[in-house]
Structures are given as structure tokens and as C-alpha cells.
PDB file of C-alpha atoms in Angstrom:
ATOM      1  CA  LEU A   1       2.372   8.821 -17.423  1.00 43.00           C
ATOM      2  CA  SER A   2      -0.096   9.467 -20.195  1.00 43.00           C
ATOM      3  CA  GLN A   3      -2.273   6.725 -18.673  1.00 43.00           C
ATOM      4  CA  LEU A   4      -3.454   9.285 -16.143  1.00 49.00           C
ATOM      5  CA  SER A   5      -4.299  11.969 -18.692  1.00 47.00           C
ATOM      6  CA  SER A   6      -7.778  10.894 -19.711  1.00 50.00           C
ATOM      7  CA  ALA A   7     -10.658  10.060 -17.404  1.00 53.00           C
ATOM      8  CA  ARG A   8     -12.423   8.319 -20.306  1.00 53.00           C
ATOM      9  CA  LYS A   9      -9.634   5.800 -20.811  1.00 63.00           C
ATOM     10  CA  ARG A  10      -9.253   2.896 -18.365  1.00 71.00           C
ATOM     11  CA  ILE A  11      -5.991   3.252 -16.473  1.00 79.00           C
ATOM     12  CA  GLN A  12      -3.621   0.356 -17.115  1.00 86.00           C
ATOM     13  CA  ILE A  13      -1.609   0.149 -13.902  1.00 87.00           C
ATOM     14  CA  ASP A  14       1.024  -2.123 -15.434  1.00 85.00           C
ATOM     15  CA  GLN A  15       1.729   0.540 -18.085  1.00 88.00           C
ATOM     16  CA  VAL A  16       1.862   3.295 -15.459  1.00 89.00           C
ATOM     17  CA  LEU A  17       4.323   1.221 -13.422  1.00 87.00           C
ATOM     18  CA  GLU A  18       6.470   0.537 -16.504  1.00 89.00           C
ATOM     19  CA  ALA A  19       6.590   4.269 -17.311  1.00 89.00           C
ATOM     20  CA  ILE A  20       7.685   5.122 -13.762  1.00 87.00           C
ATOM     21  CA  ASN A  21      10.300   2.349 -13.817  1.00 87.00           C
ATOM     22  CA  SER A  22      11.689   3.548 -17.146  1.00 87.00           C
ATOM     23  CA  ALA A  23      11.913   7.142 -15.912  1.00 86.00           C
ATOM     24  CA  PHE A  24      13.867   6.091 -12.825  1.00 82.00           C
ATOM     25  CA  PHE A  25      16.102   3.685 -14.731  1.00 86.00           C
ATOM     26  CA  HIS A  26      17.068   6.265 -17.342  1.00 83.00           C
ATOM     27  CA  LEU A  27      17.927   9.122 -14.973  1.00 80.00           C
ATOM     28  CA  GLN A  28      21.456  10.215 -15.827  1.00 61.00           C
ATOM     29  CA  GLY A  29      24.380  10.205 -13.423  1.00 61.00           C
ATOM     30  CA  THR A  30      22.794   8.757 -10.312  1.00 67.00           C
ATOM     31  CA  PHE A  31      21.257   5.535  -9.126  1.00 72.00           C
ATOM     32  CA  HIS A  32      17.586   6.155  -8.321  1.00 74.00           C
ATOM     33  CA  PHE A  33      15.089   3.564  -7.230  1.00 80.00           C
ATOM     34  CA  MET A  34      11.859   3.354  -5.288  1.00 85.00           C
ATOM     35  CA  SER A  35       9.292   0.937  -3.987  1.00 88.00           C
ATOM     36  CA  LEU A  36       5.656   1.475  -4.876  1.00 89.00           C
ATOM     37  CA  PHE A  37       2.256  -0.048  -4.264  1.00 92.00           C
ATOM     38  CA  LEU A  38      -0.110   1.029  -7.012  1.00 91.00           C
ATOM     39  CA  GLY A  39      -3.770   0.097  -6.884  1.00 92.00           C
ATOM     40  CA  LEU A  40      -6.969   0.869  -8.704  1.00 91.00           C
ATOM     41  CA  ILE A  41     -10.371   0.353  -7.109  1.00 92.00           C
ATOM     42  CA  ASP A  42     -13.098  -0.531  -9.583  1.00 90.00           C
ATOM     43  CA  THR A  43     -16.384   0.378  -7.925  1.00 87.00           C
ATOM     44  CA  GLN A  44     -18.436  -1.366 -10.608  1.00 87.00           C
ATOM     45  CA  ALA A  45     -16.712  -4.722 -10.226  1.00 91.00           C
ATOM     46  CA  GLN A  46     -15.954  -4.033  -6.537  1.00 93.00           C
ATOM     47  CA  THR A  47     -12.333  -5.084  -6.948  1.00 94.00           C
ATOM     48  CA  LEU A  48      -8.866  -3.786  -6.246  1.00 95.00           C
ATOM     49  CA  GLU A  49      -6.360  -4.383  -9.023  1.00 94.00           C
ATOM     50  CA  TYR A  50      -2.824  -3.783  -7.827  1.00 93.00           C
ATOM     51  CA  VAL A  51       0.866  -4.244  -8.389  1.00 92.00           C
ATOM     52  CA  ASN A  52       3.444  -4.136  -5.629  1.00 91.00           C
ATOM     53  CA  ALA A  53       6.987  -3.201  -6.611  1.00 90.00           C
ATOM     54  CA  GLY A  54       9.179  -3.972  -3.613  1.00 87.00           C
ATOM     55  CA  HIS A  55       6.918  -2.143  -1.162  1.00 89.00           C
ATOM     56  CA  PRO A  56       5.893  -3.595   2.203  1.00 91.00           C
ATOM     57  CA  ALA A  57       2.748  -5.677   1.809  1.00 92.00           C
ATOM     58  CA  VAL A  58      -0.495  -3.763   2.046  1.00 96.00           C
ATOM     59  CA  LEU A  59      -2.756  -5.543   4.516  1.00 97.00           C
ATOM     60  CA  LEU A  60      -6.353  -6.295   3.621  1.00 98.00           C
ATOM     61  CA  ILE A  61      -8.164  -6.875   6.915  1.00 98.00           C
ATOM     62  CA  ARG A  62     -11.378  -8.861   6.528  1.00 97.00           C
ATOM     63  CA  ASP A  63     -13.372 -10.967   8.988  1.00 95.00           C
ATOM     64  CA  ARG A  64     -10.631 -10.834  11.654  1.00 95.00           C
ATOM     65  CA  GLN A  65      -8.023 -12.067   9.162  1.00 97.00           C
ATOM     66  CA  SER A  66      -5.157 -10.364   7.395  1.00 97.00           C
ATOM     67  CA  ILE A  67      -4.491 -10.897   3.698  1.00 96.00           C
ATOM     68  CA  PRO A  68      -1.104  -9.461   2.648  1.00 96.00           C
ATOM     69  CA  LEU A  69      -0.968  -7.930  -0.835  1.00 94.00           C
ATOM     70  CA  CYS A  70       2.697  -8.737  -1.380  1.00 85.00           C
ATOM     71  CA  ALA A  71       5.539  -7.511  -3.538  1.00 70.00           C
ATOM     72  CA  ASP A  72       5.709  -9.316  -6.831  1.00 78.00           C
ATOM     73  CA  VAL A  73       7.787  -6.902  -8.916  1.00 86.00           C
ATOM     74  CA  PRO A  74      11.327  -5.686  -8.137  1.00 87.00           C
ATOM     75  CA  ILE A  75      11.850  -2.170  -6.850  1.00 87.00           C
ATOM     76  CA  LEU A  76      11.578   0.426  -9.591  1.00 86.00           C
ATOM     77  CA  GLY A  77      14.599   1.816 -11.404  1.00 85.00           C
ATOM     78  CA  VAL A  78      16.920  -1.192 -11.016  1.00 85.00           C
ATOM     79  CA  ILE A  79      16.207  -3.032 -14.284  1.00 86.00           C
ATOM     80  CA  PRO A  80      15.267  -1.473 -17.634  1.00 85.00           C
ATOM     81  CA  SER A  81      11.959  -3.265 -18.144  1.00 85.00           C
ATOM     82  CA  LEU A  82       9.429  -4.952 -15.883  1.00 84.00           C
ATOM     83  CA  GLU A  83       6.995  -7.770 -16.385  1.00 80.00           C
ATOM     84  CA  CYS A  84       4.188  -6.800 -14.060  1.00 78.00           C
ATOM     85  CA  ALA A  85       2.334  -9.470 -12.172  1.00 80.00           C
ATOM     86  CA  LEU A  86      -0.988  -7.842 -11.424  1.00 89.00           C
ATOM     87  CA  GLY A  87      -2.949  -8.886  -8.379  1.00 92.00           C
ATOM     88  CA  LYS A  88      -6.692  -8.600  -8.094  1.00 94.00           C
ATOM     89  CA  VAL A  89      -8.902  -9.015  -5.061  1.00 96.00           C
ATOM     90  CA  ALA A  90     -12.634  -8.648  -4.522  1.00 96.00           C
ATOM     91  CA  LEU A  91     -13.569  -5.915  -2.058  1.00 96.00           C
ATOM     92  CA  LEU A  92     -16.353  -6.231   0.479  1.00 95.00           C
ATOM     93  CA  GLU A  93     -18.081  -3.573   2.520  1.00 94.00           C
ATOM     94  CA  GLN A  94     -16.152  -2.987   5.767  1.00 94.00           C
ATOM     95  CA  ASP A  95     -12.846  -4.322   4.376  1.00 97.00           C
ATOM     96  CA  LEU A  96      -9.905  -2.344   5.725  1.00 97.00           C
ATOM     97  CA  LEU A  97      -6.753  -1.615   3.723  1.00 97.00           C
ATOM     98  CA  VAL A  98      -3.714  -0.842   5.873  1.00 98.00           C
ATOM     99  CA  CYS A  99      -0.922   0.727   3.817  1.00 96.00           C
ATOM    100  CA  PHE A 100       2.405   1.786   5.315  1.00 96.00           C
ATOM    101  CA  THR A 101       5.999   2.432   4.386  1.00 93.00           C
ATOM    102  CA  ASP A 102       8.948   0.461   5.692  1.00 91.00           C
ATOM    103  CA  GLY A 103       9.523   3.175   8.300  1.00 92.00           C
ATOM    104  CA  LEU A 104       6.818   1.381  10.279  1.00 94.00           C
ATOM    105  CA  SER A 105       7.334  -2.285   9.368  1.00 94.00           C
ATOM    106  CA  GLU A 106      11.136  -2.107   9.621  1.00 92.00           C
ATOM    107  CA  ALA A 107      11.244  -0.008  12.801  1.00 92.00           C
ATOM    108  CA  LEU A 108      13.905  -1.430  15.107  1.00 91.00           C
ATOM    109  CA  ASN A 109      13.707  -1.973  18.845  1.00 92.00           C
ATOM    110  CA  PRO A 110      16.825  -1.492  21.031  1.00 90.00           C
ATOM    111  CA  GLN A 111      17.761  -5.157  20.383  1.00 91.00           C
ATOM    112  CA  GLY A 112      17.763  -4.545  16.616  1.00 90.00           C
ATOM    113  CA  GLN A 113      14.574  -6.529  15.877  1.00 94.00           C
ATOM    114  CA  MET A 114      12.168  -5.226  13.250  1.00 95.00           C
ATOM    115  CA  LEU A 115       8.515  -4.644  14.074  1.00 96.00           C
ATOM    116  CA  GLY A 116       7.298  -6.585  11.008  1.00 96.00           C
ATOM    117  CA  ILE A 117       3.950  -6.844   9.266  1.00 95.00           C
ATOM    118  CA  ASN A 118       2.689  -9.665  11.499  1.00 96.00           C
ATOM    119  CA  ALA A 119       2.863  -7.430  14.567  1.00 97.00           C
ATOM    120  CA  ILE A 120       1.061  -4.690  12.640  1.00 98.00           C
ATOM    121  CA  ALA A 121      -1.678  -7.085  11.522  1.00 98.00           C
ATOM    122  CA  ASN A 122      -2.036  -8.599  15.009  1.00 98.00           C
ATOM    123  CA  SER A 123      -2.504  -5.124  16.476  1.00 98.00           C
ATOM    124  CA  VAL A 124      -5.022  -3.932  13.903  1.00 98.00           C
ATOM    125  CA  ILE A 125      -7.211  -7.048  13.554  1.00 98.00           C
ATOM    126  CA  PRO A 126      -8.906  -6.829  16.993  1.00 98.00           C
ATOM    127  CA  GLN A 127      -9.609  -3.116  16.427  1.00 97.00           C
ATOM    128  CA  ALA A 128     -10.438  -3.263  12.692  1.00 97.00           C
ATOM    129  CA  THR A 129     -13.927  -1.774  13.084  1.00 96.00           C
ATOM    130  CA  SER A 130     -12.674   1.189  15.147  1.00 97.00           C
ATOM    131  CA  PRO A 131     -12.672   4.684  13.637  1.00 97.00           C
ATOM    132  CA  LEU A 132      -9.725   5.267  11.315  1.00 97.00           C
ATOM    133  CA  ASP A 133      -8.308   8.007  13.565  1.00 97.00           C
ATOM    134  CA  ASP A 134      -8.175   5.492  16.426  1.00 97.00           C
ATOM    135  CA  LEU A 135      -6.419   2.951  14.195  1.00 98.00           C
ATOM    136  CA  LEU A 136      -3.863   5.550  13.179  1.00 97.00           C
ATOM    137  CA  ASP A 137      -3.221   6.337  16.858  1.00 97.00           C
ATOM    138  CA  LEU A 138      -2.895   2.589  17.515  1.00 98.00           C
ATOM    139  CA  LEU A 139      -0.236   2.215  14.816  1.00 97.00           C
ATOM    140  CA  LYS A 140       1.701   5.259  16.014  1.00 93.00           C
ATOM    141  CA  SER A 141       1.590   3.877  19.555  1.00 94.00           C
ATOM    142  CA  LEU A 142       2.742   0.464  18.318  1.00 95.00           C
ATOM    143  CA  TYR A 143       5.712   2.124  16.624  1.00 94.00           C
ATOM    144  CA  HIS A 144       6.675   4.055  19.769  1.00 92.00           C
ATOM    145  CA  GLN A 145       6.271   1.033  22.058  1.00 94.00           C
ATOM    146  CA  HIS A 146       8.366  -1.164  19.771  1.00 94.00           C
ATOM    147  CA  SER A 147      11.110   1.366  19.090  1.00 91.00           C
ATOM    148  CA  GLN A 148      11.064   2.567  22.701  1.00 89.00           C
ATOM    149  CA  HIS A 149      11.332   6.114  21.384  1.00 70.00           C
ATOM    150  CA  ARG A 150      14.643   5.513  19.612  1.00 67.00           C
ATOM    151  CA  HIS A 151      15.817   8.157  17.169  1.00 66.00           C
ATOM    152  CA  PHE A 152      13.508   8.191  14.126  1.00 64.00           C
ATOM    153  CA  ASP A 153      15.726   7.442  11.117  1.00 70.00           C
ATOM    154  CA  ASP A 154      13.327   6.597   8.292  1.00 76.00           C
ATOM    155  CA  ASP A 155      10.268   8.082   6.667  1.00 81.00           C
ATOM    156  CA  MET A 156       6.929   6.711   7.764  1.00 88.00           C
ATOM    157  CA  SER A 157       3.614   7.056   5.973  1.00 92.00           C
ATOM    158  CA  ILE A 158       0.375   5.322   6.878  1.00 96.00           C
ATOM    159  CA  LEU A 159      -2.806   5.190   4.806  1.00 96.00           C
ATOM    160  CA  LEU A 160      -5.960   3.535   6.124  1.00 97.00           C
ATOM    161  CA  LEU A 161      -8.918   2.933   3.828  1.00 96.00           C
ATOM    162  CA  ARG A 162     -12.209   1.372   4.867  1.00 96.00           C
ATOM    163  CA  ILE A 163     -14.421   0.167   2.057  1.00 94.00           C
ATOM    164  CA  GLY A 164     -17.955   1.467   2.292  1.00 89.00           C
ATOM    165  CA  ARG A 165     -20.840   0.970  -0.048  1.00 81.00           C
ATOM    166  CA  MET A 166     -19.441   1.532  -3.530  1.00 71.00           C
ATOM    167  CA  PHE A 167     -21.324   3.520  -6.126  1.00 61.00           C
ATOM    168  CA  GLN A 168     -20.961   4.547  -9.723  1.00 56.00           C
ATOM    169  CA  ARG A 169     -20.917   7.952 -11.301  1.00 52.00           C
ATOM    170  CA  ALA A 170     -22.585   8.354 -14.648  1.00 46.00           C
ATOM    171  CA  GLY A 171     -20.168   7.380 -17.366  1.00 48.00           C
ATOM    172  CA  GLY A 172     -17.494   5.807 -15.173  1.00 46.00           C
ATOM    173  CA  SER A 173     -16.268   4.624 -11.839  1.00 45.00           C
ATOM    174  CA  PHE A 174     -15.594   6.599  -8.705  1.00 44.00           C
ATOM    175  CA  PHE A 175     -12.228   5.955  -7.066  1.00 41.00           C
TER     176      PHE A 175
END
């Protein structure tokens, strides 16, 4: 993870991902794996460069549309070496990134149906300009309505990020 050690050196997310994958793959005695969405916002270029290793798609909400930033690399720790397919997307002021773990997208209702990313996107899109706290409450409510308060059996993390006016610090980017 030496890629993260120097603020003067541009982080190469494919190399960071490869280092994490190698560490998981070479753990002795047990089978360890993980999914991961890793992104880097470049405030100068106003872009998000990302790689998605088996993680639920991050949703980019823009102009009442949802753009999924999908998985394009296997989960980490399963194979010894990865060939990373980096994604890159331009960011605009007021874009909303909706990041979540599979505890939300794969939540089951009593009939055994998963919530899914389409339901998440369809709930967020009409409210995309709302305060982030309200969007978080909306997603928690969506989970509870769908699962009908069934026993919680998976981890769930949610990260909401609204893009504002980007700026530069002297000598580098702010992220």
C-alpha cells in the first residue's frame, strides 16, 4: 500500500487494488476475500477514476438519471493477480454518488426477493437534491419497508457524496 504513502505522488488505484488483492490471496491457512469500490476524485480534471471489484454498483445520480458504476474486476483474494479495468467519469456540480454495501441492495423481503439497485435508484432520483441526512433516512426507510423488519443478517454501510464546486490546493488536488 505504498501508493498511499506520499501526497506528492499520484495514487495509482489499479496498483493499490493489486496490492490489496495480493495481500488477501496470500493469507495463510484461510480463504479471505472482499469486494471493494475504490475511487479517486481529481478536482483539477473534475473526474472520478474508479475500479469496482465485485462490489454493488455505486450509483451516480445526475439530471434525474442513474448511472451505475459497475463491477468489472472479480472480488479480491480469489485469484493471484488482477487486470484492472479502470472506469472514469466526468463529475458535475450537484452530482450525487450513492455508495452502499450488499446489506442494502441484497436485503430480502419475506418472499425472498432482493431489494436491488433499481429500487434504490428509483427511490433516490426524485429526492436527489434533498439534504444528505434526508437521503440517508430515505434509504434506511426503504430497507425497513422492503425487509418488513426481518432479522438483520448482513452488514450495511451507506455513503452519500454530493459534488460541490471543486477547488485546488496549492501543489495538488483536494479529495
